[in-house]
mmCIF file of C-alpha atoms in Angstrom:
data_model
loop_
_atom_site.group_PDB
_atom_site.id
_atom_site.type_symbol
_atom_site.label_atom_id
_atom_site.label_comp_id
_atom_site.label_asym_id
_atom_site.label_seq_id
_atom_site.Cartn_x
_atom_site.Cartn_y
_atom_site.Cartn_z
ATOM 1 C CA MET A 1 -21.416 113.452 -57.249
ATOM 2 C CA ILE A 2 -22.519 116.963 -56.418
ATOM 3 C CA ALA A 3 -19.516 119.118 -55.506
ATOM 4 C CA ALA A 4 -19.563 122.346 -53.541
ATOM 5 C CA VAL A 5 -17.112 125.223 -53.948
ATOM 6 C CA GLY A 6 -17.254 128.846 -52.946
ATOM 7 C CA HIS A 7 -15.946 131.809 -51.057
ATOM 8 C CA THR A 8 -13.897 131.140 -47.926
ATOM 9 C CA ASP A 9 -14.653 134.496 -46.302
ATOM 10 C CA LEU A 10 -18.396 134.185 -45.642
ATOM 11 C CA THR A 11 -19.802 135.782 -42.500
ATOM 12 C CA PRO A 12 -21.442 133.507 -39.897
ATOM 13 C CA GLU A 13 -24.858 134.918 -40.820
ATOM 14 C CA THR A 14 -24.213 134.168 -44.483
ATOM 15 C CA LEU A 15 -23.149 130.609 -43.700
ATOM 16 C CA ALA A 16 -26.536 130.050 -42.043
ATOM 17 C CA LEU A 17 -28.355 131.485 -45.090
ATOM 18 C CA VAL A 18 -26.194 129.409 -47.439
ATOM 19 C CA GLU A 19 -26.788 126.194 -45.494
ATOM 20 C CA GLU A 20 -30.550 126.699 -45.727
ATOM 21 C CA GLU A 21 -30.396 127.518 -49.450
ATOM 22 C CA LEU A 22 -28.130 124.546 -50.182
ATOM 23 C CA ARG A 23 -30.485 122.180 -48.347
ATOM 24 C CA THR A 24 -33.443 123.489 -50.362
ATOM 25 C CA ARG A 25 -31.583 123.109 -53.648
ATOM 26 C CA LEU A 26 -30.385 119.612 -52.779
ATOM 27 C CA GLU A 27 -33.925 118.559 -51.866
ATOM 28 C CA HIS A 28 -35.164 119.728 -55.277
ATOM 29 C CA LEU A 29 -32.341 118.369 -57.450
ATOM 30 C CA THR A 30 -33.545 115.410 -59.487
ATOM 31 C CA ASP A 31 -29.986 114.077 -59.516
ATOM 32 C CA ASP A 32 -29.745 111.493 -56.733
ATOM 33 C CA GLY A 33 -26.030 112.197 -56.336
ATOM 34 C CA THR A 34 -23.928 112.156 -53.231
ATOM 35 C CA GLY A 35 -22.377 115.376 -51.920
ATOM 36 C CA LEU A 36 -18.625 115.837 -52.323
ATOM 37 C CA VAL A 37 -16.571 118.433 -50.486
ATOM 38 C CA ARG A 38 -12.986 119.107 -49.462
ATOM 39 C CA ALA A 39 -12.461 119.213 -45.681
ATOM 40 C CA ALA A 40 -12.214 122.799 -44.408
ATOM 41 C CA ALA A 41 -14.023 125.270 -42.186
ATOM 42 C CA GLY A 42 -16.893 127.454 -43.367
ATOM 43 C CA LEU A 43 -18.720 126.524 -46.549
ATOM 44 C CA PRO A 44 -17.745 122.813 -46.504
ATOM 45 C CA VAL A 45 -19.425 122.367 -43.097
ATOM 46 C CA ALA A 46 -22.551 124.247 -44.222
ATOM 47 C CA PHE A 47 -22.660 122.029 -47.322
ATOM 48 C CA GLY A 48 -22.118 118.839 -45.297
ATOM 49 C CA ARG A 49 -24.983 119.728 -42.962
ATOM 50 C CA ALA A 50 -27.213 120.620 -45.916
ATOM 51 C CA VAL A 51 -26.405 117.356 -47.714
ATOM 52 C CA ARG A 52 -27.276 115.265 -44.680
ATOM 53 C CA GLY A 53 -30.362 117.400 -43.980
ATOM 54 C CA ALA A 54 -31.541 116.716 -47.532
ATOM 55 C CA GLY A 55 -31.169 112.974 -46.938
ATOM 56 C CA ARG A 56 -28.148 112.507 -49.198
ATOM 57 C CA GLY A 57 -24.815 110.836 -48.644
ATOM 58 C CA LEU A 58 -21.606 112.800 -48.132
ATOM 59 C CA VAL A 59 -18.031 112.100 -49.229
ATOM 60 C CA VAL A 60 -15.279 114.197 -47.624
ATOM 61 C CA LEU A 61 -11.885 114.670 -49.251
ATOM 62 C CA LEU A 62 -8.931 114.890 -46.877
ATOM 63 C CA PRO A 63 -5.440 116.025 -47.865
ATOM 64 C CA ALA A 64 -2.838 113.296 -47.980
ATOM 65 C CA GLN A 65 0.913 112.957 -47.804
ATOM 66 C CA GLY A 66 1.534 109.701 -49.546
ATOM 67 C CA SER A 67 -0.953 107.184 -48.170
ATOM 68 C CA VAL A 68 -1.660 108.928 -44.843
ATOM 69 C CA PRO A 69 -3.810 111.970 -44.038
ATOM 70 C CA ALA A 70 -1.923 115.268 -43.929
ATOM 71 C CA VAL A 71 -2.121 117.555 -40.927
ATOM 72 C CA LEU A 72 -4.839 120.139 -41.512
ATOM 73 C CA PRO A 73 -4.343 123.798 -40.654
ATOM 74 C CA ARG A 74 -5.545 124.511 -37.115
ATOM 75 C CA ARG A 75 -8.482 126.599 -38.440
ATOM 76 C CA ASP A 76 -9.866 123.529 -40.276
ATOM 77 C CA ARG A 77 -9.398 120.745 -37.718
ATOM 78 C CA HIS A 78 -12.671 121.086 -35.794
ATOM 79 C CA ALA A 79 -14.595 121.450 -39.071
ATOM 80 C CA ALA A 80 -12.957 118.323 -40.485
ATOM 81 C CA GLY A 81 -14.048 116.395 -37.406
ATOM 82 C CA GLU A 82 -17.660 117.446 -37.911
ATOM 83 C CA LEU A 83 -17.495 116.653 -41.633
ATOM 84 C CA LEU A 84 -16.112 113.189 -40.941
ATOM 85 C CA ARG A 85 -18.967 112.524 -38.489
ATOM 86 C CA LEU A 86 -21.449 113.562 -41.206
ATOM 87 C CA ALA A 87 -19.711 111.606 -43.968
ATOM 88 C CA GLU A 88 -20.529 108.170 -45.248
ATOM 89 C CA GLN A 89 -17.135 107.989 -46.877
ATOM 90 C CA MET A 90 -13.743 109.685 -46.658
ATOM 91 C CA ARG A 91 -11.210 109.810 -49.478
ATOM 92 C CA LEU A 92 -7.583 110.845 -49.410
ATOM 93 C CA MET A 93 -6.350 113.266 -52.073
ATOM 94 C CA PRO A 94 -2.721 114.342 -52.358
ATOM 95 C CA TYR A 95 -2.435 118.117 -51.868
ATOM 96 C CA ASP A 96 -0.933 120.567 -49.388
ATOM 97 C CA PRO A 97 -3.796 122.042 -47.309
ATOM 98 C CA GLU A 98 -1.658 125.116 -46.531
ATOM 99 C CA GLY A 99 -1.054 125.978 -50.206
ATOM 100 C CA ARG A 100 -3.630 128.098 -52.037
ATOM 101 C CA ASP A 101 -2.676 126.735 -55.464
ATOM 102 C CA ALA A 102 -2.703 123.164 -54.142
ATOM 103 C CA CYS A 103 -6.225 123.672 -52.722
ATOM 104 C CA VAL A 104 -7.441 125.128 -56.029
ATOM 105 C CA GLY A 105 -5.935 122.115 -57.820
ATOM 106 C CA ALA A 106 -7.695 119.768 -55.394
ATOM 107 C CA ASP A 107 -10.976 121.586 -56.054
ATOM 108 C CA GLU A 108 -10.415 121.230 -59.819
ATOM 109 C CA ARG A 109 -9.896 117.474 -59.430
ATOM 110 C CA MET A 110 -13.018 117.279 -57.231
ATOM 111 C CA ILE A 111 -15.069 119.153 -59.848
ATOM 112 C CA ALA A 112 -13.748 116.963 -62.658
ATOM 113 C CA THR A 113 -15.216 113.881 -60.932
ATOM 114 C CA SER A 114 -18.612 115.504 -60.357
ATOM 115 C CA ARG A 115 -21.832 115.670 -62.367
ATOM 116 C CA HIS A 116 -23.048 118.907 -60.781
ATOM 117 C CA VAL A 117 -21.498 121.858 -58.915
ATOM 118 C CA LEU A 118 -23.104 124.127 -56.350
ATOM 119 C CA ALA A 119 -21.038 127.321 -56.251
ATOM 120 C CA VAL A 120 -21.473 129.757 -53.377
ATOM 121 C CA TRP A 121 -20.406 132.814 -55.320
ATOM 122 C CA ASP A 122 -21.300 136.479 -55.364
ATOM 123 C CA GLY A 123 -20.314 136.836 -59.025
ATOM 124 C CA SER A 124 -17.045 138.630 -58.306
ATOM 125 C CA PRO A 125 -13.993 137.954 -60.492
ATOM 126 C CA SER A 126 -11.224 135.678 -59.302
ATOM 127 C CA ASP A 127 -8.471 137.420 -57.378
ATOM 128 C CA GLY A 128 -5.319 136.496 -55.523
ATOM 129 C CA ARG A 129 -7.181 135.216 -52.455
ATOM 130 C CA ASP A 130 -10.408 133.801 -53.903
ATOM 131 C CA ALA A 131 -10.584 131.352 -56.790
ATOM 132 C CA THR A 132 -14.360 130.837 -56.895
ATOM 133 C CA ALA A 133 -14.817 132.529 -60.288
ATOM 134 C CA HIS A 134 -12.034 130.345 -61.693
ATOM 135 C CA LEU A 135 -13.660 127.165 -60.351
ATOM 136 C CA VAL A 136 -17.045 128.117 -61.822
ATOM 137 C CA ALA A 137 -15.416 128.734 -65.216
ATOM 138 C CA TYR A 138 -13.469 125.465 -64.879
ATOM 139 C CA ALA A 139 -16.664 123.461 -64.327
ATOM 140 C CA ARG A 140 -18.588 125.212 -67.097
ATOM 141 C CA ALA A 141 -15.733 124.692 -69.579
ATOM 142 C CA ARG A 142 -16.063 120.943 -68.941
ATOM 143 C CA GLY A 143 -19.819 120.981 -69.461
ATOM 144 C CA ILE A 144 -20.574 120.372 -65.787
ATOM 145 C CA PRO A 145 -23.788 122.152 -64.709
ATOM 146 C CA VAL A 146 -23.192 124.880 -62.130
ATOM 147 C CA ASP A 147 -25.862 126.339 -59.853
ATOM 148 C CA VAL A 148 -24.778 129.620 -58.303
ATOM 149 C CA VAL A 149 -25.963 130.037 -54.729
ATOM 150 C CA TRP A 150 -25.992 133.568 -53.307
ATOM 151 C CA PRO A 151 -29.024 134.115 -51.056
ATOM 152 C CA PRO A 152 -30.463 137.599 -50.459
ATOM 153 C CA GLY A 153 -28.612 139.234 -47.570
ATOM 154 C CA ALA A 154 -25.433 137.180 -48.071
ATOM 155 C CA THR A 155 -22.167 139.014 -47.340
ATOM 156 C CA ARG A 156 -18.471 138.372 -47.125
ATOM 157 C CA HIS A 157 -15.948 139.559 -44.577
ATOM 158 C CA PRO A 158 -14.261 142.703 -45.878
ATOM 159 C CA ALA A 159 -10.799 142.262 -47.355
ATOM 160 C CA PRO A 160 -8.001 143.231 -44.954
ATOM 161 C CA ALA A 161 -6.622 146.689 -45.541
ATOM 162 C CA VAL A 162 -3.325 146.845 -47.404
ATOM 163 C CA THR A 163 -0.721 148.864 -45.538
#
């Protein structure tokens, strides 16, 4: 499996750049692995499109409550629908899609089952709202190869002002 993780605050223009870069990298990877991503808006959709565009299979992880899918946050529902249309397989994983720590834990479990990670990361340290640096370190500590993807011109939405 080839997992994708990364920033959740990418601009629309950056998502287009990232999708193109991911497709190129997937086309050139000698690993014939299937793409693996957790259902959400933004990067997961760009990755799903890139995986299918590169001629690879896609597995989408959906949150579960027991043995049934959990309700996704409204912001992720349309994206999950597109990902499921792109996917060859769907898997349930128990986690709360509204909880930041639960989502990071789900990403850790996803990484642990993968042979390669594509990380859409600008190199910034982990902070209270973005765990990408943590997930990169997590994969590397387990000996899982990580390719950092940050195309020229990529940007993130500015952090909200603290009042």
